[in-house]
Amino acid sequence: MPRLKTSLLSLATLGALSFGQILYGQNVNTAGPGTLNYIEGQVNIDGQQLDSQSVGKTQLTNNQSISTENGKAEILLTPGVFLRLGANSTVEMISPSLTKTEVRLVQGRVNVEVDQLYPQNLLLIDVPNGQAHLTKKGLYGFDTGNSTIRVFDGEAQVYPGADLNTNIKPITVKGGRELALDGEPGKTQKFDRDSAKDDLYNWSSLRSQYLGEANANLAESYAASASFYPGWYWAGWPYGYTWLPGSGLYSSPFGYGFYSPYYYRVYGPGFYGSPYGWYGRPYGGSYRGGVVVTRPSGGFSGGVGGFHGGGGFHTGGRR
């Protein structure tokens, strides 16, 4: 079994880190919606303080809340979806189900990175004055301070003062636009993407980069495995669980890649420069709907048509 490589970025920023040995097919720790994946600073669940030993072992259940003080936290939702809390923020888990994943932002700010979304996934973010149904891959920001829902990329159906079970017609918020819910809901407005790249945005981008690095290492390791299943895989501290898709090569909203081991086995990294620096186009491919579509000499078209889910919560060996 091959040992996993550590990227130059990880070595430079975090010292010598070991991903550990990943045992093919070993299910040790279930990673479902609500699993704690990373923390910094002061974080608690229902008042109980958390530390690094809680990562990967703690999962929010119905009506449990996670709060940050001078800290940040990352929570897994469905495979390929990450919720990240900024400082002085509280999120309550309403429904930790694969087919209905619903959280409520009680106070503060969160970003939600959606790298994969199936039609069967109902992804809901409740805010004090409404509810957002995230319908496409992308990046979303929520702020209770000014009751704003911001869509960097993707699309959300927002139900002001209600939820999708009502007869209220939703407001569609597309990429590059935001909607304020602090008064009578109006039209969506454009926002300045550059000024929106604050501390939480940059931290989310860095987390996405680390998880992309971990994905590349795990995809290489599992490329020779006959027992691979898509879902969350443990990559070790400080990465936590990363996501391995069932097929193809995906790009996060920040531009970092997530390989399927099957894609990696056939095509390898295929990026210009460092295999961990997802800044160029692989094989001259293009970004289309959250999937990097590539066209090497054999005419491969990428995509995820060959995989239709089924939960996808396989977990690699967590040590």
XYZ file of C-alpha atoms in Angstrom:
319
model
C 0.000 0.000 0.000
C 1.491 3.356 -0.995
C 2.273 5.927 1.644
C 0.632 9.291 1.203
C 2.697 12.323 0.229
C 2.717 15.639 2.070
C 2.649 18.724 -0.110
C 5.283 21.457 -0.021
C 2.665 23.935 1.191
C 1.834 21.730 4.150
C 5.483 21.312 5.030
C 6.142 25.013 4.806
C 3.148 26.130 6.848
C 2.524 23.312 9.271
C 5.775 21.420 9.662
C 6.186 17.700 9.083
C 2.668 16.228 9.063
C 1.624 12.648 8.591
C -1.612 11.707 6.910
C -1.312 8.318 8.595
C -1.975 5.079 6.811
C -5.354 4.772 5.150
C -6.707 1.224 5.335
C -8.760 0.319 2.303
C -12.374 -0.350 3.169
C -12.027 0.252 6.924
C -15.053 2.025 8.431
C -13.947 3.372 11.790
C -15.721 6.655 12.332
C -18.953 7.690 10.632
C -18.877 11.153 9.058
C -22.448 12.277 8.511
C -24.023 15.739 8.296
C -23.002 17.739 11.346
C -19.564 16.163 11.844
C -16.994 18.559 13.311
C -14.101 18.757 10.845
C -11.830 21.554 12.100
C -11.678 24.173 14.855
C -9.562 27.145 15.825
C -9.779 29.025 19.108
C -12.770 28.787 21.449
C -15.585 26.565 20.164
C -18.316 24.739 22.080
C -21.353 22.538 21.516
C -24.249 23.329 23.864
C -21.751 24.977 26.206
C -19.276 22.084 26.258
C -15.833 23.295 25.182
C -14.199 21.475 22.271
C -10.551 20.846 21.418
C -8.605 19.222 18.596
C -9.440 15.757 19.959
C -13.116 16.456 19.212
C -12.476 16.834 15.489
C -13.803 13.911 13.450
C -15.396 12.327 16.530
C -18.147 14.823 17.328
C -21.375 15.123 15.372
C -24.205 17.612 15.867
C -27.566 15.928 16.387
C -31.067 17.392 16.132
C -31.405 20.708 18.010
C -27.763 20.811 19.122
C -25.893 24.085 18.632
C -22.260 24.868 17.942
C -20.894 28.285 18.937
C -17.627 30.086 18.376
C -16.199 32.828 20.551
C -12.774 33.991 19.462
C -12.517 31.105 17.029
C -13.723 29.388 13.871
C -15.173 25.977 13.034
C -15.818 23.789 10.004
C -18.757 21.359 9.850
C -19.416 18.685 7.218
C -22.868 18.529 5.675
C -23.558 16.208 2.718
C -20.513 14.890 0.795
C -18.825 17.835 -0.891
C -20.546 20.488 1.278
C -18.679 22.396 4.019
C -20.184 24.892 6.491
C -17.699 27.305 8.112
C -18.448 29.516 11.097
C -16.748 32.829 11.740
C -16.030 34.265 15.183
C -18.902 34.872 17.636
C -21.326 32.745 15.644
C -23.887 30.078 16.539
C -25.466 27.438 14.303
C -28.190 24.984 15.317
C -28.628 21.616 13.604
C -32.270 21.157 12.616
C -32.067 18.057 10.412
C -28.845 16.027 9.879
C -30.308 13.881 7.080
C -28.812 13.170 3.675
C -32.067 13.993 1.894
C -32.880 16.997 4.105
C -29.926 18.793 5.640
C -31.102 21.871 7.496
C -29.209 24.214 9.807
C -30.234 27.486 11.472
C -27.882 30.441 11.771
C -28.751 31.901 15.172
C -26.126 34.639 15.228
C -22.963 35.692 13.464
C -21.694 34.652 10.055
C -21.156 31.464 8.066
C -19.913 30.501 4.624
C -21.170 27.386 2.871
C -19.024 25.766 0.165
C -21.047 23.450 -2.080
C -18.861 21.327 -4.357
C -21.418 18.629 -5.194
C -25.202 18.563 -4.961
C -27.574 15.827 -6.133
C -31.258 16.431 -6.931
C -32.121 14.302 -3.886
C -30.155 16.613 -1.545
C -32.352 19.255 0.064
C -29.908 21.779 1.539
C -31.529 24.469 3.716
C -29.990 27.347 5.678
C -32.412 29.099 8.057
C -31.771 32.735 8.999
C -33.675 34.978 11.438
C -35.955 36.408 8.725
C -36.303 33.570 6.257
C -34.863 30.438 4.717
C -32.454 29.791 1.839
C -32.648 26.679 -0.314
C -29.237 26.163 -1.955
C -29.896 24.699 -5.378
C -26.534 24.782 -7.160
C -22.849 24.226 -6.531
C -21.093 27.379 -5.386
C -20.205 29.568 -2.404
C -22.755 31.228 -0.118
C -22.410 33.736 2.723
C -24.884 34.424 5.545
C -24.750 37.274 8.064
C -27.276 37.891 10.871
C -25.750 41.299 11.584
C -27.478 42.807 8.563
C -29.713 39.811 7.675
C -27.961 39.326 4.343
C -27.751 36.284 2.096
C -24.884 36.584 -0.373
C -24.222 34.277 -3.325
C -20.643 34.384 -4.587
C -21.312 31.542 -7.037
C -24.329 29.281 -7.408
C -28.009 30.004 -6.838
C -30.362 30.131 -3.849
C -34.129 30.239 -3.552
C -34.894 32.504 -0.581
C -38.206 32.472 1.291
C -38.475 35.791 3.202
C -40.070 35.362 6.620
C -40.992 31.760 5.901
C -39.740 28.469 4.441
C -40.303 26.367 1.347
C -43.315 24.623 2.938
C -45.344 27.819 2.601
C -47.080 29.253 -0.449
C -44.755 32.254 -0.513
C -42.963 32.671 -3.827
C -39.181 32.522 -3.300
C -36.735 35.171 -4.439
C -33.973 33.814 -6.670
C -30.488 35.017 -5.701
C -27.851 34.282 -8.338
C -24.068 34.501 -8.326
C -22.650 37.944 -7.620
C -25.815 39.162 -5.897
C -27.128 39.490 -2.355
C -30.491 39.876 -0.638
C -31.164 41.764 2.600
C -33.921 40.438 4.885
C -33.751 43.105 7.595
C -36.912 44.829 6.397
C -39.431 44.492 3.615
C -37.642 42.176 1.151
C -36.660 44.021 -1.971
C -34.759 43.109 -5.087
C -31.386 41.448 -5.080
C -28.359 43.714 -5.360
C -24.905 43.331 -6.822
C -22.011 43.319 -4.373
C -18.305 43.979 -4.683
C -16.585 40.592 -4.696
C -13.194 42.053 -3.824
C -14.379 43.897 -0.732
C -16.318 40.774 0.299
C -13.080 38.791 0.619
C -12.764 39.277 4.365
C -11.176 37.132 7.071
C -13.869 34.421 6.959
C -13.662 34.273 3.161
C -9.860 33.957 3.197
C -9.979 31.334 5.960
C -12.565 29.362 3.970
C -10.354 29.570 0.898
C -7.354 28.280 2.845
C -9.395 25.395 4.281
C -10.562 24.527 0.771
C -6.952 24.491 -0.417
C -5.842 22.179 2.402
C -8.741 19.809 1.723
C -7.894 19.819 -1.985
C -4.322 18.837 -1.115
C -5.580 16.032 1.083
C -7.900 14.878 -1.694
C -5.012 14.625 -4.175
C -3.015 12.459 -1.766
C -5.960 10.185 -1.002
C -7.064 9.962 -4.628
C -3.563 8.795 -5.529
C -3.625 6.227 -2.721
C -7.064 4.854 -3.633
C -6.418 4.919 -7.388
C -5.208 1.314 -7.195
C -7.976 0.178 -4.844
C -10.836 -2.021 -6.027
C -12.921 -1.203 -2.933
C -13.314 2.552 -3.245
C -16.623 4.198 -2.380
C -17.269 7.940 -2.777
C -17.768 10.109 0.297
C -15.785 11.518 3.245
C -12.286 10.155 3.926
C -10.136 10.890 6.952
C -6.849 12.618 6.060
C -5.423 13.352 9.523
C -4.909 16.532 11.494
C -5.092 19.397 10.566
C -7.028 18.411 7.455
C -9.837 16.334 8.944
C -12.144 14.614 6.480
C -11.833 15.461 2.822
C -14.161 14.526 0.002
C -13.554 11.957 -2.755
C -16.157 12.170 -5.544
C -17.402 9.093 -7.370
C -16.055 10.092 -10.782
C -14.502 12.976 -12.654
C -12.675 16.018 -11.333
C -14.482 18.842 -9.533
C -13.386 22.390 -8.811
C -14.258 24.179 -5.578
C -15.568 27.781 -5.755
C -12.043 28.839 -4.759
C -10.500 26.989 -7.701
C -9.029 23.943 -5.924
C -9.505 20.471 -7.362
C -11.209 17.362 -5.962
C -10.313 14.159 -7.801
C -12.110 10.888 -8.022
C -9.546 8.079 -7.609
C -10.812 6.652 -10.910
C -10.006 9.910 -12.679
C -6.632 10.100 -10.942
C -5.790 6.519 -11.948
C -6.376 7.224 -15.640
C -5.187 10.804 -16.021
C -3.121 11.698 -12.939
C -2.868 15.295 -11.695
C -2.465 16.754 -15.183
C -1.979 20.325 -13.921
C 0.668 22.745 -15.071
C 3.347 23.317 -12.456
C 2.931 21.872 -8.969
C 0.467 18.947 -8.771
C -1.035 20.645 -5.707
C -1.464 24.149 -7.122
C -4.840 24.094 -8.841
C -4.402 27.355 -10.698
C -4.157 26.259 -14.344
C -6.527 24.371 -16.557
C -5.944 20.620 -16.660
C -5.464 19.395 -20.224
C -6.889 22.661 -21.515
C -10.223 21.859 -19.900
C -12.947 24.239 -18.870
C -15.112 24.834 -15.805
C -18.729 23.855 -16.397
C -21.354 23.746 -13.692
C -18.956 22.817 -10.900
C -17.162 20.073 -12.878
C -13.871 20.519 -14.643
C -14.501 19.064 -18.087
C -11.322 17.846 -19.746
C -10.483 16.725 -23.235
C -7.215 14.835 -23.499
C -6.326 12.951 -26.666
C -8.910 10.233 -26.050
C -11.762 12.723 -25.959
C -12.628 12.157 -22.285
C -15.483 14.456 -21.255
C -15.309 14.252 -17.469
C -18.554 14.761 -15.583
C -20.278 12.650 -12.964
C -22.801 10.761 -15.041
C -21.454 7.392 -13.975
C -22.244 7.812 -10.301
C -25.684 8.318 -8.809
C -25.009 8.413 -5.098
C -26.635 6.183 -2.536
C -25.510 8.159 0.480
C -21.803 8.120 -0.188
C -20.756 8.179 3.459
C -17.864 5.756 3.227
C -15.064 6.717 5.578
C -11.452 5.744 5.179
C -9.560 4.414 8.150
C -9.411 7.031 10.898
C -6.545 6.420 13.301
